[in-house]
PDB file of C-alpha atoms in Angstrom:
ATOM      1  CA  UNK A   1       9.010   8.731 -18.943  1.00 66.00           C
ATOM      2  CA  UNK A   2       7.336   7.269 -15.968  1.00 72.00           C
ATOM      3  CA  UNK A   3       8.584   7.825 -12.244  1.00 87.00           C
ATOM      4  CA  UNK A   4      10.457   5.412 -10.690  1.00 96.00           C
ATOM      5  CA  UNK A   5       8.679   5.521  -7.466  1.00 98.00           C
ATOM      6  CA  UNK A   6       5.808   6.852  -6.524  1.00 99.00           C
ATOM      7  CA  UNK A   7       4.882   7.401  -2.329  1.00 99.00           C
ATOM      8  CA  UNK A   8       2.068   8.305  -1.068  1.00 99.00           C
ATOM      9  CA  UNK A   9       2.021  10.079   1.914  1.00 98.00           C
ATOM     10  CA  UNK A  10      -1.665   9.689   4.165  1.00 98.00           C
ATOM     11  CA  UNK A  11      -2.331  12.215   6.688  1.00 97.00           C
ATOM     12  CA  UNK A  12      -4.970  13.716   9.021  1.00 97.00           C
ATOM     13  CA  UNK A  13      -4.135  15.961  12.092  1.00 96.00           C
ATOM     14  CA  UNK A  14      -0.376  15.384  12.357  1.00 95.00           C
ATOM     15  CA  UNK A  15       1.174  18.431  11.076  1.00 96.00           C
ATOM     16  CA  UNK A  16       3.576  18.915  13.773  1.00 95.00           C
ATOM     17  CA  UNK A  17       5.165  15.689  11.896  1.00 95.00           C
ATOM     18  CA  UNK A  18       4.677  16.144   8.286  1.00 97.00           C
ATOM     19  CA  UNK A  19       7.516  18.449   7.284  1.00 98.00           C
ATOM     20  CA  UNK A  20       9.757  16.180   8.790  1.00 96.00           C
ATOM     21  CA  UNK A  21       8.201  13.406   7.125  1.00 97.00           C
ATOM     22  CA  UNK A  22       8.342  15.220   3.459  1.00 98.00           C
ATOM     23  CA  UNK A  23      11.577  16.670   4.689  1.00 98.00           C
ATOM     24  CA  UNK A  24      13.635  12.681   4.706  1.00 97.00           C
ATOM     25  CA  UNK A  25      11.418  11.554   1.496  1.00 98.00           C
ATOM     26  CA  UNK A  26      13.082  14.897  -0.335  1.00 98.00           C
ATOM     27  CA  UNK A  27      16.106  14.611   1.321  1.00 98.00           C
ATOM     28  CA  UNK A  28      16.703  11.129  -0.482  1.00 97.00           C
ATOM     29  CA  UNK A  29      17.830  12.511  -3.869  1.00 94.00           C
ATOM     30  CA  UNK A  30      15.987   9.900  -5.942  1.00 92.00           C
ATOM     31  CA  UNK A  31      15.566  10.900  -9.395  1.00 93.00           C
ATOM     32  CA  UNK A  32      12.546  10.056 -11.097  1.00 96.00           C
ATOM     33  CA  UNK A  33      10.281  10.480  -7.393  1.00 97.00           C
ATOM     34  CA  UNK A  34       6.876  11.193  -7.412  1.00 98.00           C
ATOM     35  CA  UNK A  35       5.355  12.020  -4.443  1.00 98.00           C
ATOM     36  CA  UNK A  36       1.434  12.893  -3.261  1.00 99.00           C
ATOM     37  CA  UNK A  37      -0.286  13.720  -0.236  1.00 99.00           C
ATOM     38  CA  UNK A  38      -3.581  12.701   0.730  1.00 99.00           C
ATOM     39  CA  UNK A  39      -4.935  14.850   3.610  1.00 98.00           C
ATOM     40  CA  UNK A  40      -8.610  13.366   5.417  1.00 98.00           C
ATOM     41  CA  UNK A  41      -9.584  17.229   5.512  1.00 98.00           C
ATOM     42  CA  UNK A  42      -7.160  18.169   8.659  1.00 98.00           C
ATOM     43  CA  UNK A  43      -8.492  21.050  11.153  1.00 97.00           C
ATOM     44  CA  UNK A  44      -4.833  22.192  12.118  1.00 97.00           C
ATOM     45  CA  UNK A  45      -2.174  23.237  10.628  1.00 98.00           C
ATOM     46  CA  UNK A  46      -1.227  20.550   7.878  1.00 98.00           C
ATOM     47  CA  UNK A  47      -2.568  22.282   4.917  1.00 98.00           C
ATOM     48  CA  UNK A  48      -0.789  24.832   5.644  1.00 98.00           C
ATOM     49  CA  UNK A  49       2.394  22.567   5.737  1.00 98.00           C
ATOM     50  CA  UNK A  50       1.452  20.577   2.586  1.00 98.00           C
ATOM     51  CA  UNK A  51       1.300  24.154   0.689  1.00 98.00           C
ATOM     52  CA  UNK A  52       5.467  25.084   1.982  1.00 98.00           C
ATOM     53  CA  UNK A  53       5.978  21.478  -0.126  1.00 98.00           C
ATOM     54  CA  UNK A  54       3.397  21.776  -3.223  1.00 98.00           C
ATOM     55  CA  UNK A  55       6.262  22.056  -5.710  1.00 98.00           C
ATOM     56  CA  UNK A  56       7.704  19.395  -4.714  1.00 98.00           C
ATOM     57  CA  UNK A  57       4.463  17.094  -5.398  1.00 98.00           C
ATOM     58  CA  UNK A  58       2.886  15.543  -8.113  1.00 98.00           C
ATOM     59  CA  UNK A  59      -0.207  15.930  -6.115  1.00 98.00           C
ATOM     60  CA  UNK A  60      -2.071  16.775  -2.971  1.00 98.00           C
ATOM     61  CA  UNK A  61      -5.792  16.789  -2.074  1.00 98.00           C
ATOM     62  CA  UNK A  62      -7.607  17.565   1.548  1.00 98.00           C
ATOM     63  CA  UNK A  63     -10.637  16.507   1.696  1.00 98.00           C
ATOM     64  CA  UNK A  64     -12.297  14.279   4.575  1.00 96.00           C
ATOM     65  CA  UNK A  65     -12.101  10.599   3.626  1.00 96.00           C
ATOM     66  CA  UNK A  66     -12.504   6.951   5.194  1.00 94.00           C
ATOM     67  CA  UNK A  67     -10.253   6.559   6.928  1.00 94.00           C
ATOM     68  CA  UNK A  68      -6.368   5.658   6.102  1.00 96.00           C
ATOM     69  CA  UNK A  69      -6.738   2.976   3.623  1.00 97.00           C
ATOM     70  CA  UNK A  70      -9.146   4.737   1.758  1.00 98.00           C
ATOM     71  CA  UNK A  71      -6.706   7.063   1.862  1.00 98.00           C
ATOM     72  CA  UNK A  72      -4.151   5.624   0.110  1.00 98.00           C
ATOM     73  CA  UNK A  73      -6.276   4.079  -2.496  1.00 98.00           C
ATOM     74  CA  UNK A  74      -6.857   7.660  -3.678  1.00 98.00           C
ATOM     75  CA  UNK A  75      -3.095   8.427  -3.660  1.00 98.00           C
ATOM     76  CA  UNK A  76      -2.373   4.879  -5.449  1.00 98.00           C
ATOM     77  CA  UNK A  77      -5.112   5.755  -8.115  1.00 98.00           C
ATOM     78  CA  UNK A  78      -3.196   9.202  -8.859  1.00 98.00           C
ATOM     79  CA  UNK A  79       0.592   7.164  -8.718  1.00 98.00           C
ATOM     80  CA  UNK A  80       1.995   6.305 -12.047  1.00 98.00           C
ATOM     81  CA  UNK A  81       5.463   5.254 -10.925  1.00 98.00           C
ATOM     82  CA  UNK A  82       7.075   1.648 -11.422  1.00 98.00           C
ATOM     83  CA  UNK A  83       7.576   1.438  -7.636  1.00 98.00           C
ATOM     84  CA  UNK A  84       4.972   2.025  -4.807  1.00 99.00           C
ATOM     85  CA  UNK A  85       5.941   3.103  -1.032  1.00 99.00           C
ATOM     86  CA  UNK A  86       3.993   4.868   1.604  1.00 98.00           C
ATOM     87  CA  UNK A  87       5.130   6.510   3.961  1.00 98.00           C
ATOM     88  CA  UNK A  88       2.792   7.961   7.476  1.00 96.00           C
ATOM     89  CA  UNK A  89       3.135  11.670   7.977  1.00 96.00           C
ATOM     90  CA  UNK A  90       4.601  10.887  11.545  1.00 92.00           C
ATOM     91  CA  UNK A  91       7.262   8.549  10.397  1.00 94.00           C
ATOM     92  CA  UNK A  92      10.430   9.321   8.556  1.00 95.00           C
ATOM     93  CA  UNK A  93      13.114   7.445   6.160  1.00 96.00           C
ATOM     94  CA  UNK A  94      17.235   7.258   7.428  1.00 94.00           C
ATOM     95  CA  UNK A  95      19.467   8.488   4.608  1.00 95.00           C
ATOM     96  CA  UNK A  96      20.271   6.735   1.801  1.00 97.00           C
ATOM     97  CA  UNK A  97      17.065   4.214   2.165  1.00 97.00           C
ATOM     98  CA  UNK A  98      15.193   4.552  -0.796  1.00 98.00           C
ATOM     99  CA  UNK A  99      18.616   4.007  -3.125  1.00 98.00           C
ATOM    100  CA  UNK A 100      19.188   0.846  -0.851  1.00 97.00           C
ATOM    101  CA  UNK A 101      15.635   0.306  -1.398  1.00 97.00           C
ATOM    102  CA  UNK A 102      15.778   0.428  -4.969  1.00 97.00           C
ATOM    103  CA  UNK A 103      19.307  -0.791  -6.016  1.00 97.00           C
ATOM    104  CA  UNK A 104      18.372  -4.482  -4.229  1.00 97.00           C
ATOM    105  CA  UNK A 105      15.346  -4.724  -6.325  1.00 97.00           C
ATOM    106  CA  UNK A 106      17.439  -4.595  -9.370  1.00 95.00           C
ATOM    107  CA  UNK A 107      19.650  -6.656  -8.022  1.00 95.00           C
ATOM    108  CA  UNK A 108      16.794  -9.364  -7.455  1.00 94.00           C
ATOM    109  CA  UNK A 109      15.542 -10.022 -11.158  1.00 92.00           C
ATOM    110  CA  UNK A 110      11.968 -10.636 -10.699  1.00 95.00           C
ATOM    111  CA  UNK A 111      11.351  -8.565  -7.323  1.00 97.00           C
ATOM    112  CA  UNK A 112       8.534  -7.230  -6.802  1.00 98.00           C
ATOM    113  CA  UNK A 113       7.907  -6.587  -3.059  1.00 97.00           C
ATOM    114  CA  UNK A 114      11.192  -6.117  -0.824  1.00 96.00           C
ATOM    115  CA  UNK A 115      11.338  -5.187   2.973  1.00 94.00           C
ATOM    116  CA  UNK A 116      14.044  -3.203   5.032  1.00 93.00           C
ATOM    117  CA  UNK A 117      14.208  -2.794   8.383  1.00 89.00           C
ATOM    118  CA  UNK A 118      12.612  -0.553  10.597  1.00 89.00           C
ATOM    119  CA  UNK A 119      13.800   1.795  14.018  1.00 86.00           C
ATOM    120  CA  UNK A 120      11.326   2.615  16.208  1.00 83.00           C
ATOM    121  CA  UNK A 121      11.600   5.840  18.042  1.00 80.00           C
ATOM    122  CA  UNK A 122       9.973   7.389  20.873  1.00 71.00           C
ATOM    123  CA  UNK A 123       8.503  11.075  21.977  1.00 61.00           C
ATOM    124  CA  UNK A 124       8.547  12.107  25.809  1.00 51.00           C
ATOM    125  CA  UNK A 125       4.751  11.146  26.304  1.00 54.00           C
ATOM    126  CA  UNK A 126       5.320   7.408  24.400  1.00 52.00           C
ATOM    127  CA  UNK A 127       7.674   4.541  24.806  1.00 54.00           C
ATOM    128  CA  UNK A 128      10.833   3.767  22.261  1.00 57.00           C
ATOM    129  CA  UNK A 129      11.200   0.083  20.858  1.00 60.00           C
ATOM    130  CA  UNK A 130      13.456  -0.610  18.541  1.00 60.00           C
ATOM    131  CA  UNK A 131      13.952  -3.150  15.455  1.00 58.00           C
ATOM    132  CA  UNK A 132      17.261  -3.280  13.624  1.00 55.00           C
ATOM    133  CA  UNK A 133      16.228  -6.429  11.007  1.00 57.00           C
ATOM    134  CA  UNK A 134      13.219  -7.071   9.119  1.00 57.00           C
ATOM    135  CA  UNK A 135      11.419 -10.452   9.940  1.00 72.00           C
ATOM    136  CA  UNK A 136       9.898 -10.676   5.910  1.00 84.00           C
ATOM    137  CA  UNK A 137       6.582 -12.548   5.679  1.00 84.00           C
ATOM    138  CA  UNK A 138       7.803 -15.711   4.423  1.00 87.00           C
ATOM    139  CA  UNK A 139       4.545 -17.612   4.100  1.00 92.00           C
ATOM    140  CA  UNK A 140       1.223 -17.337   4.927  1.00 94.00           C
ATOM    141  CA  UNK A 141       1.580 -19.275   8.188  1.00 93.00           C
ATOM    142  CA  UNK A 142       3.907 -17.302   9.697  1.00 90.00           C
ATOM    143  CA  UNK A 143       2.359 -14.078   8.551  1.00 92.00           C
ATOM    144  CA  UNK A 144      -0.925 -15.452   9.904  1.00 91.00           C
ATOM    145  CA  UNK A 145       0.800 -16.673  13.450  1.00 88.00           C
ATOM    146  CA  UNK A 146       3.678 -14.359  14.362  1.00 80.00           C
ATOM    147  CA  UNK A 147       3.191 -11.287  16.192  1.00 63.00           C
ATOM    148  CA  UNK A 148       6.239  -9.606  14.782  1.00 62.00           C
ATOM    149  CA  UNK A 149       6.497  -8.575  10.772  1.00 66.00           C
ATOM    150  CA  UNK A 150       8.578  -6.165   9.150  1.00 77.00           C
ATOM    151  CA  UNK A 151       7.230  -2.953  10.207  1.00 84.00           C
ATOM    152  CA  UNK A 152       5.324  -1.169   6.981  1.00 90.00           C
ATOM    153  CA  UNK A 153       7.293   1.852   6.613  1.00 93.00           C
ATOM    154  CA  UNK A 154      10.451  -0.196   4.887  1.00 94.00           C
ATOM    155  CA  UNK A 155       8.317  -1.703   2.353  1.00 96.00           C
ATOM    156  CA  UNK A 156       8.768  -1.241  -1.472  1.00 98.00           C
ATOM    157  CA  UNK A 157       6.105  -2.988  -3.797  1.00 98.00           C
ATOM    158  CA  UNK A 158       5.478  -2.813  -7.365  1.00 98.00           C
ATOM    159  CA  UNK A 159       3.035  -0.620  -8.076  1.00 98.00           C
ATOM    160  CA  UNK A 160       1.200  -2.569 -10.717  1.00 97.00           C
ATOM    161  CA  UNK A 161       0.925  -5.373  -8.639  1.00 97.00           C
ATOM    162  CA  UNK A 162      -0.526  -3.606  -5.571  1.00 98.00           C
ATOM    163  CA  UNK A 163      -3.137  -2.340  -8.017  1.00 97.00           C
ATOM    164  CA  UNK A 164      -3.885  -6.004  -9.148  1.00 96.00           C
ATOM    165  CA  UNK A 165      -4.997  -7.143  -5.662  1.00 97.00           C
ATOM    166  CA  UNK A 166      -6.844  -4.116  -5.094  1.00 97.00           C
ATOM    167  CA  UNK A 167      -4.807  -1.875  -3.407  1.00 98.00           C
ATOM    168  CA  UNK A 168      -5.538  -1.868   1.051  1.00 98.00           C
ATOM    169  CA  UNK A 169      -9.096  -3.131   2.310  1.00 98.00           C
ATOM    170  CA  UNK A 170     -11.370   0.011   3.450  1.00 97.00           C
ATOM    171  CA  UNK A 171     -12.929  -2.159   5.989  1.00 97.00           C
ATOM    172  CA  UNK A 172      -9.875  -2.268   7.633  1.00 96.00           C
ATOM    173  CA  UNK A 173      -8.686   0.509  10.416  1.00 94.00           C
ATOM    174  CA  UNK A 174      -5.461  -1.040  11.594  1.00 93.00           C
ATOM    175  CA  UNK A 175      -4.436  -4.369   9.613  1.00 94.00           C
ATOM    176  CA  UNK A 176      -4.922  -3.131   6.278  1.00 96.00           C
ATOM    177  CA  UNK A 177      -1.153  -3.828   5.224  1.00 95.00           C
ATOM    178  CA  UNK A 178      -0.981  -7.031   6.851  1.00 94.00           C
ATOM    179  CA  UNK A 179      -4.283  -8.060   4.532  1.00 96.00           C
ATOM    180  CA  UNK A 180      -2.263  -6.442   1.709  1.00 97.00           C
ATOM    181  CA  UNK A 181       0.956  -9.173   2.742  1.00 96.00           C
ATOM    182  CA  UNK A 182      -1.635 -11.927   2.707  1.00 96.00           C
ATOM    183  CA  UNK A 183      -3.062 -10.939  -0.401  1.00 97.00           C
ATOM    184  CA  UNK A 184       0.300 -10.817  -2.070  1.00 97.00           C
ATOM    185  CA  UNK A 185       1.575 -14.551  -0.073  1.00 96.00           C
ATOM    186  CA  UNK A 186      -1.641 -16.032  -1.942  1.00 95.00           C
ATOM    187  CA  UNK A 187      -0.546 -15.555  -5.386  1.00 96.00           C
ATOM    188  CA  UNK A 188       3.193 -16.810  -4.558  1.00 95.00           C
ATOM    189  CA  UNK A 189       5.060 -13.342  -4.348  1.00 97.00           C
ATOM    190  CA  UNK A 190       8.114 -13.268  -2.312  1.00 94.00           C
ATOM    191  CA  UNK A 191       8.955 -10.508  -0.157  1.00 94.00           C
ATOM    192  CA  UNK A 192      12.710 -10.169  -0.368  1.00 95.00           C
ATOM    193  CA  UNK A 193      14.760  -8.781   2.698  1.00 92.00           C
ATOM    194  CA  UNK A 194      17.154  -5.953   2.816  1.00 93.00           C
ATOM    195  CA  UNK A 195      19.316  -6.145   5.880  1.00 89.00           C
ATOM    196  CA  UNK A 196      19.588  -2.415   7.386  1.00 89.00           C
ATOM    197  CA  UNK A 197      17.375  -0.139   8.743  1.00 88.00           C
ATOM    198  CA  UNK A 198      15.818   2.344   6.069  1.00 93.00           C
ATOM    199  CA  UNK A 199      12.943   4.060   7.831  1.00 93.00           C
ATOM    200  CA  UNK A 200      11.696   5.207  11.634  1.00 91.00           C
ATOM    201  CA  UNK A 201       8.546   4.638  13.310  1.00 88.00           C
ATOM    202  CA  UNK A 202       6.946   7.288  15.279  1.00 85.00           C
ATOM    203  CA  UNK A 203       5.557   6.346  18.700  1.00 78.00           C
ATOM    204  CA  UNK A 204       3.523   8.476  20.571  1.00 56.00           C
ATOM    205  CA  UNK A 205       0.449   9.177  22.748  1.00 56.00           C
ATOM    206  CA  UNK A 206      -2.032  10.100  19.188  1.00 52.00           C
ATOM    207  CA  UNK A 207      -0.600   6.939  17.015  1.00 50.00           C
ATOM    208  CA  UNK A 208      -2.468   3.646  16.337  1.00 49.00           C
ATOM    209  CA  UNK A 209      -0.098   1.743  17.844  1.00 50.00           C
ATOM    210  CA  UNK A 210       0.103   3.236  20.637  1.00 42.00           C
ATOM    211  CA  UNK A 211      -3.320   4.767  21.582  1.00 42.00           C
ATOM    212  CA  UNK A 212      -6.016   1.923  20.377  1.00 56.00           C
ATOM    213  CA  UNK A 213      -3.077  -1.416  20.294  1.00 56.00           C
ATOM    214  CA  UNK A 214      -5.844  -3.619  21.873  1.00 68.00           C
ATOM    215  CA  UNK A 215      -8.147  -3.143  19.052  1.00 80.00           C
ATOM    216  CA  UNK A 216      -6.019  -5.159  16.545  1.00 82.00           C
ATOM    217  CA  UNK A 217      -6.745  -8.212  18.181  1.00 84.00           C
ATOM    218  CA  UNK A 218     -10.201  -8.024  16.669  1.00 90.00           C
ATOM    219  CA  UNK A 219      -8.895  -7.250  12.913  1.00 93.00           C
ATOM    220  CA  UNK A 220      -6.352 -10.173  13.308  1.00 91.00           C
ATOM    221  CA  UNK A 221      -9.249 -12.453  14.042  1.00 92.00           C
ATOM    222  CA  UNK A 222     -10.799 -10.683  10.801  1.00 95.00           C
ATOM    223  CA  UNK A 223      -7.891 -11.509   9.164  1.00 96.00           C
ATOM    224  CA  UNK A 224      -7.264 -15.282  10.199  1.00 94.00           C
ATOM    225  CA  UNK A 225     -10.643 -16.276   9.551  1.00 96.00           C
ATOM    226  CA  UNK A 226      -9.876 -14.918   5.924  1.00 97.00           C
ATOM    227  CA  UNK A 227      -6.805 -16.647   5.495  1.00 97.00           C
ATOM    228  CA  UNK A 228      -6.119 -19.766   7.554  1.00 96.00           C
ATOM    229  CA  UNK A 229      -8.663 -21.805   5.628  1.00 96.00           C
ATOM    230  CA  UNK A 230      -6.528 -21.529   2.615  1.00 95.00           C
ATOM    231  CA  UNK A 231      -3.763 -23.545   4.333  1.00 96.00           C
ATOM    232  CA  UNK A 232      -2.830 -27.409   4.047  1.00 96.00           C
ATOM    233  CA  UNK A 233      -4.423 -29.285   7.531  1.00 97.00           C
ATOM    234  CA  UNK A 234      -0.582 -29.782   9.152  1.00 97.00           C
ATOM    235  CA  UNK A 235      -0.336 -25.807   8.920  1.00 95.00           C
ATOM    236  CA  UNK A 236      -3.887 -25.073  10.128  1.00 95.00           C
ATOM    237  CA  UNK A 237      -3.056 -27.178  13.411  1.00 95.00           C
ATOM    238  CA  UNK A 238      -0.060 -25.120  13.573  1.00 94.00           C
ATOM    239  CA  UNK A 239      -1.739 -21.559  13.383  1.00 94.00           C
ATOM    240  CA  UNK A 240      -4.146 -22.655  16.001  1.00 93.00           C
ATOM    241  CA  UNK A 241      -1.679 -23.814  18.547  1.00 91.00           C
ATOM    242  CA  UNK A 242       0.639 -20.421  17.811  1.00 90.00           C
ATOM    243  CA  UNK A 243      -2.971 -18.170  17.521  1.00 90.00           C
ATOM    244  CA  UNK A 244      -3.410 -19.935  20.882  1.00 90.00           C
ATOM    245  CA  UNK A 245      -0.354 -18.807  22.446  1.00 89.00           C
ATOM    246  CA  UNK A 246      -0.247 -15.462  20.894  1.00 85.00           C
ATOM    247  CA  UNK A 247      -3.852 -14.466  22.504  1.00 84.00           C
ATOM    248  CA  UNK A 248      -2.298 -16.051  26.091  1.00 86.00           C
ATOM    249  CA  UNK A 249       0.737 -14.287  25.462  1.00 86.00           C
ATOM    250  CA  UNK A 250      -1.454 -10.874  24.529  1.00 83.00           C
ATOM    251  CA  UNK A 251      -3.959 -11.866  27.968  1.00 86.00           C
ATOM    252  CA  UNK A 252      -0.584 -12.148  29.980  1.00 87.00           C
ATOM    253  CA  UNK A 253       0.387  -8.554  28.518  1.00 85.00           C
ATOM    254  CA  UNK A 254      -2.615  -6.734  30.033  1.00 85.00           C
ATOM    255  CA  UNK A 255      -2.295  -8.562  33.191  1.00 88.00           C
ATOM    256  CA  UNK A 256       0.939  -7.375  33.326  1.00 89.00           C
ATOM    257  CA  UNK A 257       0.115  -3.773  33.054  1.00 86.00           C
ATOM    258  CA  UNK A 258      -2.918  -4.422  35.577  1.00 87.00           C
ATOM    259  CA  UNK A 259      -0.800  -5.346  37.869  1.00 89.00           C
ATOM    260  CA  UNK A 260       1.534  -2.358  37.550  1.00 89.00           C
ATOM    261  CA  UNK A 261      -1.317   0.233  37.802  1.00 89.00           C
ATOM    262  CA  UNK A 262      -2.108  -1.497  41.117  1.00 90.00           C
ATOM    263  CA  UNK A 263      -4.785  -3.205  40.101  1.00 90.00           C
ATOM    264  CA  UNK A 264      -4.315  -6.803  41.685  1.00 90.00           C
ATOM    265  CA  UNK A 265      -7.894  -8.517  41.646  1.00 89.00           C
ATOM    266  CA  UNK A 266      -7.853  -7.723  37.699  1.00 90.00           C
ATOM    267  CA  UNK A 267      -4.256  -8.863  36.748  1.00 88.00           C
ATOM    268  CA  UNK A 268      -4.584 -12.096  38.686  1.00 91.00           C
ATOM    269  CA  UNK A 269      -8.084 -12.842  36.562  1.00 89.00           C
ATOM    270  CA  UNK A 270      -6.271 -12.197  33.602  1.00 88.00           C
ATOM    271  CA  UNK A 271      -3.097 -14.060  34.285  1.00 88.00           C
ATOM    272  CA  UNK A 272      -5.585 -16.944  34.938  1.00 89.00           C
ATOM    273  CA  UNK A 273      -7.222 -16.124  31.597  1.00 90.00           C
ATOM    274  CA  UNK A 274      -4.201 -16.430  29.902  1.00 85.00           C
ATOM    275  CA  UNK A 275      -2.877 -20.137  31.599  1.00 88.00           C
ATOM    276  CA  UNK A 276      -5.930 -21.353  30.410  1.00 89.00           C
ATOM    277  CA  UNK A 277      -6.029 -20.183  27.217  1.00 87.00           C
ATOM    278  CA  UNK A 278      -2.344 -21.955  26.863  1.00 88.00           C
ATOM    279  CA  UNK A 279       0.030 -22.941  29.665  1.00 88.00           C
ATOM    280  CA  UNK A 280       2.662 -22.487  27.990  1.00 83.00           C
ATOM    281  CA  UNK A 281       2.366 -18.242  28.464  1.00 83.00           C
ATOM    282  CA  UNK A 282       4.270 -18.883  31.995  1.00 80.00           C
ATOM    283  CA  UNK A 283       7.691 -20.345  30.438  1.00 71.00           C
TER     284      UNK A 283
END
């Protein structure tokens, strides 16, 4: 019989995280779970980690790859289960998740992609933000315009369907799941909500989000240039007026933080930057 769910678990110089990480995918009690790890040939001591948990994988590789996506193509390749997750080997899922996870897709004849909230937590060299509700990509527009998404680590997809699209975009370092939500939006899948929290985000000083954030801006151009042509002309006027606002709103952000590390001249530029780029960044 196949697995239920399959997750694939990418990972590359975090393995003062992982066993915490395998520890709340284990700790779910799922039957029918298959789980692999796909190491990018780590230097400390996540092997050695990944080797505590090899009975409790289907399989495990470290070897240097390209990067995170290409990552998690190889795991996706090795997954046979019904249901695909993935899950970073800094972040964790809360108790009881994967049964909520699971138990609202069969209650949704037809599901193939749900989305449960995520909690974002903090270490004592990064900030803590918190989300309690998923905002589901709902169409292509909003996915395309909105800064704010359900945070990856709740999502459940079918596997064969993530296979069907491809699986994540190797040319992509950071927005490779949003491409993956676009991807799905274009051929009419939903993404159904569950309303609680099923996973944590990690922040701190060594993770994407925290160390490199400004270099998204430059996928999400990638990415809108992709997709925005494929919407109707009312909806292409409205990305461009939100994109507008979003890159003020983004200019206003490092202005902000200019200002706070005491650099004046440079905040007040980019304040300017930002009224120009929309005046509507100062209500």
């Amino acid at each position: 019989m196949a697995p239920l769910l399959s997750i694939v678990t990418p990972s590359y110089n975090q393995g003062r995280f992982l066993a915490e990480t395998l520890d709340s995918i284990l700790a779910q009690g799922i039957a029918g779970l298959e789980l692999l790890v796909v190491d990018g040939g780590s230097t400390d001591e996540s092997v050695e980690v990944i080797r505590r948990y090899e009975r409790h994988l289907a399989w495990w590789v470290s070897e240097k790859d390209r990067g995170q996506s290409h990552a998690l193509n190889k795991g996706i390749a090795r997954a046979t289960g019904t249901w695909l997750a993935y899950l970073n080997s800094d972040d964790v899922y809360l108790p009881g998740a994967l049964a909520a996870l699971l138990d609202a897709l069969q209650r949704s004849p037809g599901a193939q992609w749900i989305a449960g909230g995520v909690v974002g937590f903090g270490t004592a060299d990064a900030p803590v933000h918190e989300w309690h509700l998923p905002a589901v990509p709902r169409t292509m527009l909003d996915l395309l315009s909105s800064r704010f998404q359900a945070a990856q680590p709740g999502h459940v997809w079918s596997r064969a369907l993530v296979q069907q699209v491809g699986g994540f975009d190797v040319s992509l370092r950071y927005l490779f799941d949003i491409n993956l939500y676009a991807a799905l939006l274009a051929r009419g899948v939903r993404c159904h909500a569950l309303d609680r929290p099923v996973a944590g985000y990690r922040f701190h000083a060594t993770s994407k989000t925290v160390a490199e954030g400004q270099l998204f801006e430059k996928e999400w151009d990638i990415l809108r240039a992709r997709y925005v042509p494929s919407l109707g002309p009312l909806d292409r006027l409205r990305a461009a007026h939100r994109i507008r606002l979003l890159k003020a709103q983004a200019l206003a952000a490092d202005a902000a933080r200019a200002a706070e590390a005491g650099a004046r001249v440079e905040a007040r530029a980019g304040l300017g930057r930002a009224v120009r780029r929309h005046p509507g960044v100062l209500l």
